[in-house]
């Protein structure tokens, strides 16, 4: 049997339970004797704790205990960096609970354990915390003054500067025929998941085992941290991944609660569950994206890019946490995007401020970089009188230049290269499918009170972060097969994708793969998780390896049973077959299993283009999308149906960041957007006219599937495309958006400024 | 306080604090965990259930207010044997990823199609504007609901 | 975000309900709960008793008569949407209510709850104020009728005494040939408006506007009347020049706040734009 599940729009297995309301998310777990944890969080941005008095809270009937830093012998443990664990970041890392200083609104101060959440919340109001306020550092510019310091010991609010370098930028700028410098800003927003986070911990004092439910993304890594912090061997801790209501980079990193809840469960020797509520989620889950670029481009008169230099300043929030440095690094390394830029010099500063710490959000640093560069390119095209599309055609890295080396970054010594592809072809396909030439005449046109604008921008998406991923196949008692994965699900549908790959590799029907287990530390010896668009590429390649080993194991075992040569053994549905029509049920081999792995140091780069046609009501500052197209070459789409879902889903997230979503603080660092009526997510009526085309023209040469990571392509270029389309629509006003999100107020102000200028 | 109502066709009697929302009552007392909580302040729609035929946010309703009502949750719109036409259309169009918003969207769409089986895409978008989905970007959801309309239509142009 | 503790009562008569409110220091009615429940969830309100109005008889009636439209306090947004008579009997009411919230919320949210909640950006209070509505209430001291202009005192603050329940709102009769417009702008569909404008006028024999009424939401602590707009319209033909003058007057009439969704200058301009558009729409009717 030769299968072709790979490449088919196979309907998802997960759907059967989700559609019936039978998913099991962490809040759906309710063991006997459960205590609920509720967390008291800082209501001030910056201050020193002088006292915490929980005695009144303890009087509330139903309250079991209140945990603070004082209960942790040796002080609260520190959350280490997962990615870029540089010594420079050490002084800026976060204790799991505040003990002396408070550095952001939302920082945990105390944990109340109670018989219900409601009672826990009643008690929160009764905990008296005395705080001596310290002047708040509300943005990177204030941070740069280094007057009020978040951390006294290092004596600066800047935790690091990444340097991205390629060639000799300063030399190029000295003689460049044309240069242009701009200041551009992206707004703070985040990977809000519809399911808030949650952790449930069960401690079995008898066996010394700790079970932690609610794991996601990187359970093996988090187990390592927790084991160390809590003083248990790793194998005494089991991390269980349940159904997960969205990840987007933000869920599953190690947060305070990932220590506090297991710690509490062990303290009180009862199961403890904490479910983040939405208000907490808005101030406790990693923020992202707030960045300002002061960058300069050098070009030849024909628009050929000669160099790029400047500074980027990222508002890191109050602590360096797990993967928080990734965005600031990426923005520097990928500022040049898919374009041939021979000379690059970008310094990217990481500033500590009194806000929620940042972490990655889908397309970390890439969304920002794309907005900065693509905005700059349209301004350059205007200046030089070069067609915007031609400018991009001229500068895209061509397929003959692959692999193409990009800027390397210090101090991490990150070197990288683009693996393969025909960037120009994707751009042309996008223009054709979008009917760019037909629409071009609409640029700037005022029709029925609305200005029309177009834009096309290009992007690359990095994926498939190594180093390794693992998979195991096993024969079940009933002769079906189970697949155990080291990667995680964050709701993308990995169960289906991996079953497709395994069924193809084993040449059996998909329903023979009865279960795909993932994300929990019990299933395989090691695993690396779901981030950097890596699950399908890394996990899928590991499945191929495991399948080969599994087939070999079945051949060996089968040969013994049927008394023949291993090479004569085959697998057919629920049997293994030998020569002469001999066969036995696979169930006879129950328990047989084989592991496989995929190791990889290189990254895949999928790529493509976004085209946008918008209209703007200049008086309202309101933008509507008439048509929006994403074309992305993903190398190989294991499941095209799901891939389209990834592209459109991430696109609408990107449009949210471009137009709506904005985490806001005042000058005192007070958090202003604590509800979903304040933090505006895209709804079904906001962006109806979006579409995508997925190409498979250039498989990746660096993995056996040929797949490239492809969960971020929709989001990365959304800010750049929307800002450029709006600028194009409002060109009669000379409007040049320099910040995101493109709010009605901001666009109206740009129009007003243009009108004032015209009047003068 | 004691409350009695029917849930998915079965009588339910529970004893709850007055302050308990219908959502928490369904999830905690009746263990109907298909009804999800995405915000608890009325914006996300994940908690949508059908009360006496009308879609409502169960986080914005007290359990005691359901006294005497007929409540239908996503579990009540499902069966073991097969997916319903609405569910089938969702699966076909990949109208869900993480599945967290899905129960609220299924209940809302069911209420809508039961009342307005001939609604157009704009109306579907308008109605679903009260249900946040972070994964899909909505396009596939609208396609799925459009496709499912047929199962709610009668040959004579009325609703089934 | 669980609710604070409270007791709950679901009286069968208005008298009982009033008595419950009067006898508890800190009781609150609950109608649709679509504003009160979020307030409780954020613990921005913590009443000791909730008095559910859902069983009170006759509060969900919509009556349309020669002297106007009467909406019972428990009439839901959904009921207004479904009652096709209202589109002729009171066109700006139907138009304004079409902007309120979302499908599921519209199945519970009520006219009385919206008036009592008095969100400065809510549509119903804006319509009530602009249309000179009267709000009939019953309390321990008996019944009284409060003109809308005296009702809204501040954000979430009204002239209601703690034991008073809104029974109905009365909108004066709507002549068939009256010209009107309603315009609002919000960031997303169903959100509270950044600003909204409702206006209407009659025309005299010469085609000049008389009896002009204009009001705005989302630009002050309460809904406000745009008296400058009314003056700019009365006695004038509603032509381009009048519309421009009225739009300028609208912006001059308001002193809006800054908030996270829009700043003051934008909102001021927006009120002008919405007034202009409402007038253009009114002239086309
Ligand atoms: C996501 C969301 C979006 C929304 N968008 C909008 C919008 O765009 N425009 C808009 O106008 N509204 C909006 N709302 C609010 C909604 O319309 C509410 O339904 C309405 O404002 C209040 O009506 P209610 O019946 O739910 O009142 P409740 O929440 O029950 O009560 C509100 C207040 O009024 C009091 N009260 C209620 N009834 C009476 C009465 N008869 N007499 C005296 N006091 C009474 C209560 O004690 C309480 O203080 C939105 C709500 C949500 C959750
Ligand atoms: S949980 Fe009810 S609307 Fe979000
Ligand atoms: S499927 Fe994840 S939120 Fe909708």
GROMACS .gro file of C-alpha atoms in nm, chain C residues 81-198:
model
  118
 1001UNK     CA    1  -3.481   4.461   1.674
 1002UNK     CA    2  -3.762   4.212   1.617
 1003UNK     CA    3  -4.049   4.462   1.639
 1004UNK     CA    4  -4.073   4.581   1.282
 1005UNK     CA    5  -4.333   4.845   1.376
 1006UNK     CA    6  -4.065   5.045   1.552
 1007UNK     CA    7  -3.876   5.113   1.233
 1008UNK     CA    8  -4.158   5.348   1.133
 1009UNK     CA    9  -4.285   5.438   1.478
 1010UNK     CA   10  -3.943   5.553   1.596
 1011UNK     CA   11  -3.675   5.522   1.330
 1012UNK     CA   12  -3.376   5.661   1.524
 1013UNK     CA   13  -3.448   5.425   1.814
 1014UNK     CA   14  -3.428   5.126   1.584
 1015UNK     CA   15  -3.123   5.267   1.408
 1016UNK     CA   16  -2.937   5.341   1.730
 1017UNK     CA   17  -3.018   5.011   1.898
 1018UNK     CA   18  -2.882   4.826   1.594
 1019UNK     CA   19  -2.537   4.934   1.716
 1020UNK     CA   20  -2.567   4.792   2.066
 1021UNK     CA   21  -2.335   4.507   2.158
 1022UNK     CA   22  -2.356   4.156   2.016
 1023UNK     CA   23  -2.611   3.887   1.942
 1024UNK     CA   24  -2.589   3.703   2.274
 1025UNK     CA   25  -2.586   4.024   2.478
 1026UNK     CA   26  -2.883   4.158   2.284
 1027UNK     CA   27  -3.081   3.856   2.400
 1028UNK     CA   28  -3.051   3.977   2.759
 1029UNK     CA   29  -2.961   4.345   2.776
 1030UNK     CA   30  -3.254   4.573   2.856
 1031UNK     CA   31  -3.368   4.928   2.802
 1032UNK     CA   32  -3.411   4.994   3.174
 1033UNK     CA   33  -3.073   4.845   3.258
 1034UNK     CA   34  -2.903   5.062   3.002
 1035UNK     CA   35  -3.070   5.379   3.128
 1036UNK     CA   36  -2.992   5.296   3.489
 1037UNK     CA   37  -2.636   5.197   3.410
 1038UNK     CA   38  -2.590   5.531   3.231
 1039UNK     CA   39  -2.276   5.456   3.037
 1040UNK     CA   40  -2.187   5.787   2.868
 1041UNK     CA   41  -2.128   5.608   2.538
 1042UNK     CA   42  -2.444   5.393   2.543
 1043UNK     CA   43  -2.701   5.442   2.270
 1044UNK     CA   44  -3.026   5.420   2.466
 1045UNK     CA   45  -2.947   5.707   2.705
 1046UNK     CA   46  -2.843   5.916   2.404
 1047UNK     CA   47  -3.169   5.850   2.224
 1048UNK     CA   48  -3.368   5.918   2.541
 1049UNK     CA   49  -3.196   6.251   2.598
 1050UNK     CA   50  -3.213   6.366   2.238
 1051UNK     CA   51  -3.579   6.271   2.201
 1052UNK     CA   52  -3.696   6.432   2.528
 1053UNK     CA   53  -3.796   6.096   2.669
 1054UNK     CA   54  -3.954   6.056   3.007
 1055UNK     CA   55  -3.846   5.786   3.243
 1056UNK     CA   56  -4.114   5.644   3.470
 1057UNK     CA   57  -3.986   5.502   3.796
 1058UNK     CA   58  -4.134   5.348   4.106
 1059UNK     CA   59  -3.983   5.359   4.451
 1060UNK     CA   60  -4.075   5.344   4.814
 1061UNK     CA   61  -4.200   5.699   4.787
 1062UNK     CA   62  -4.425   5.608   4.496
 1063UNK     CA   63  -4.415   5.671   4.124
 1064UNK     CA   64  -4.255   5.963   3.951
 1065UNK     CA   65  -4.161   6.058   3.599
 1066UNK     CA   66  -3.813   6.193   3.538
 1067UNK     CA   67  -3.741   6.382   3.217
 1068UNK     CA   68  -3.433   6.241   3.048
 1069UNK     CA   69  -3.260   6.578   3.073
 1070UNK     CA   70  -3.269   6.549   3.453
 1071UNK     CA   71  -3.190   6.181   3.467
 1072UNK     CA   72  -2.824   6.143   3.371
 1073UNK     CA   73  -2.597   6.300   3.631
 1074UNK     CA   74  -2.256   6.154   3.555
 1075UNK     CA   75  -2.077   5.841   3.442
 1076UNK     CA   76  -2.281   5.551   3.581
 1077UNK     CA   77  -2.475   5.799   3.793
 1078UNK     CA   78  -2.843   5.884   3.762
 1079UNK     CA   79  -3.122   6.060   3.947
 1080UNK     CA   80  -3.259   5.723   4.063
 1081UNK     CA   81  -3.290   5.675   4.437
 1082UNK     CA   82  -3.146   5.343   4.558
 1083UNK     CA   83  -3.495   5.199   4.602
 1084UNK     CA   84  -3.628   5.317   4.268
 1085UNK     CA   85  -3.690   5.091   3.974
 1086UNK     CA   86  -3.731   5.211   3.619
 1087UNK     CA   87  -4.064   5.091   3.493
 1088UNK     CA   88  -4.077   5.235   3.148
 1089UNK     CA   89  -3.940   5.493   2.913
 1090UNK     CA   90  -4.172   5.706   2.699
 1091UNK     CA   91  -4.061   5.852   2.373
 1092UNK     CA   92  -4.286   6.129   2.240
 1093UNK     CA   93  -4.482   6.064   1.923
 1094UNK     CA   94  -4.286   6.064   1.602
 1095UNK     CA   95  -4.445   6.247   1.307
 1096UNK     CA   96  -4.417   6.045   0.990
 1097UNK     CA   97  -4.239   6.316   0.793
 1098UNK     CA   98  -3.981   6.406   1.050
 1099UNK     CA   99  -3.622   6.411   0.927
 1100UNK     CA  100  -3.355   6.239   1.130
 1101UNK     CA  101  -3.012   6.091   1.132
 1102UNK     CA  102  -2.811   5.864   1.360
 1103UNK     CA  103  -2.440   5.810   1.316
 1104UNK     CA  104  -2.181   5.654   1.538
 1105UNK     CA  105  -1.830   5.525   1.504
 1106UNK     CA  106  -1.669   5.253   1.712
 1107UNK     CA  107  -1.338   5.070   1.679
 1108UNK     CA  108  -1.514   4.740   1.615
 1109UNK     CA  109  -1.872   4.634   1.554
 1110UNK     CA  110  -2.067   4.619   1.879
 1111UNK     CA  111  -1.814   4.815   2.082
 1112UNK     CA  112  -1.920   5.120   2.273
 1113UNK     CA  113  -1.901   5.419   2.040
 1114UNK     CA  114  -1.601   5.652   2.027
 1115UNK     CA  115  -1.879   5.903   1.965
 1116UNK     CA  116  -2.231   5.902   1.826
 1117UNK     CA  117  -2.478   6.166   1.714
 1118UNK     CA  118  -2.856   6.148   1.698
   0.00000   0.00000   0.00000
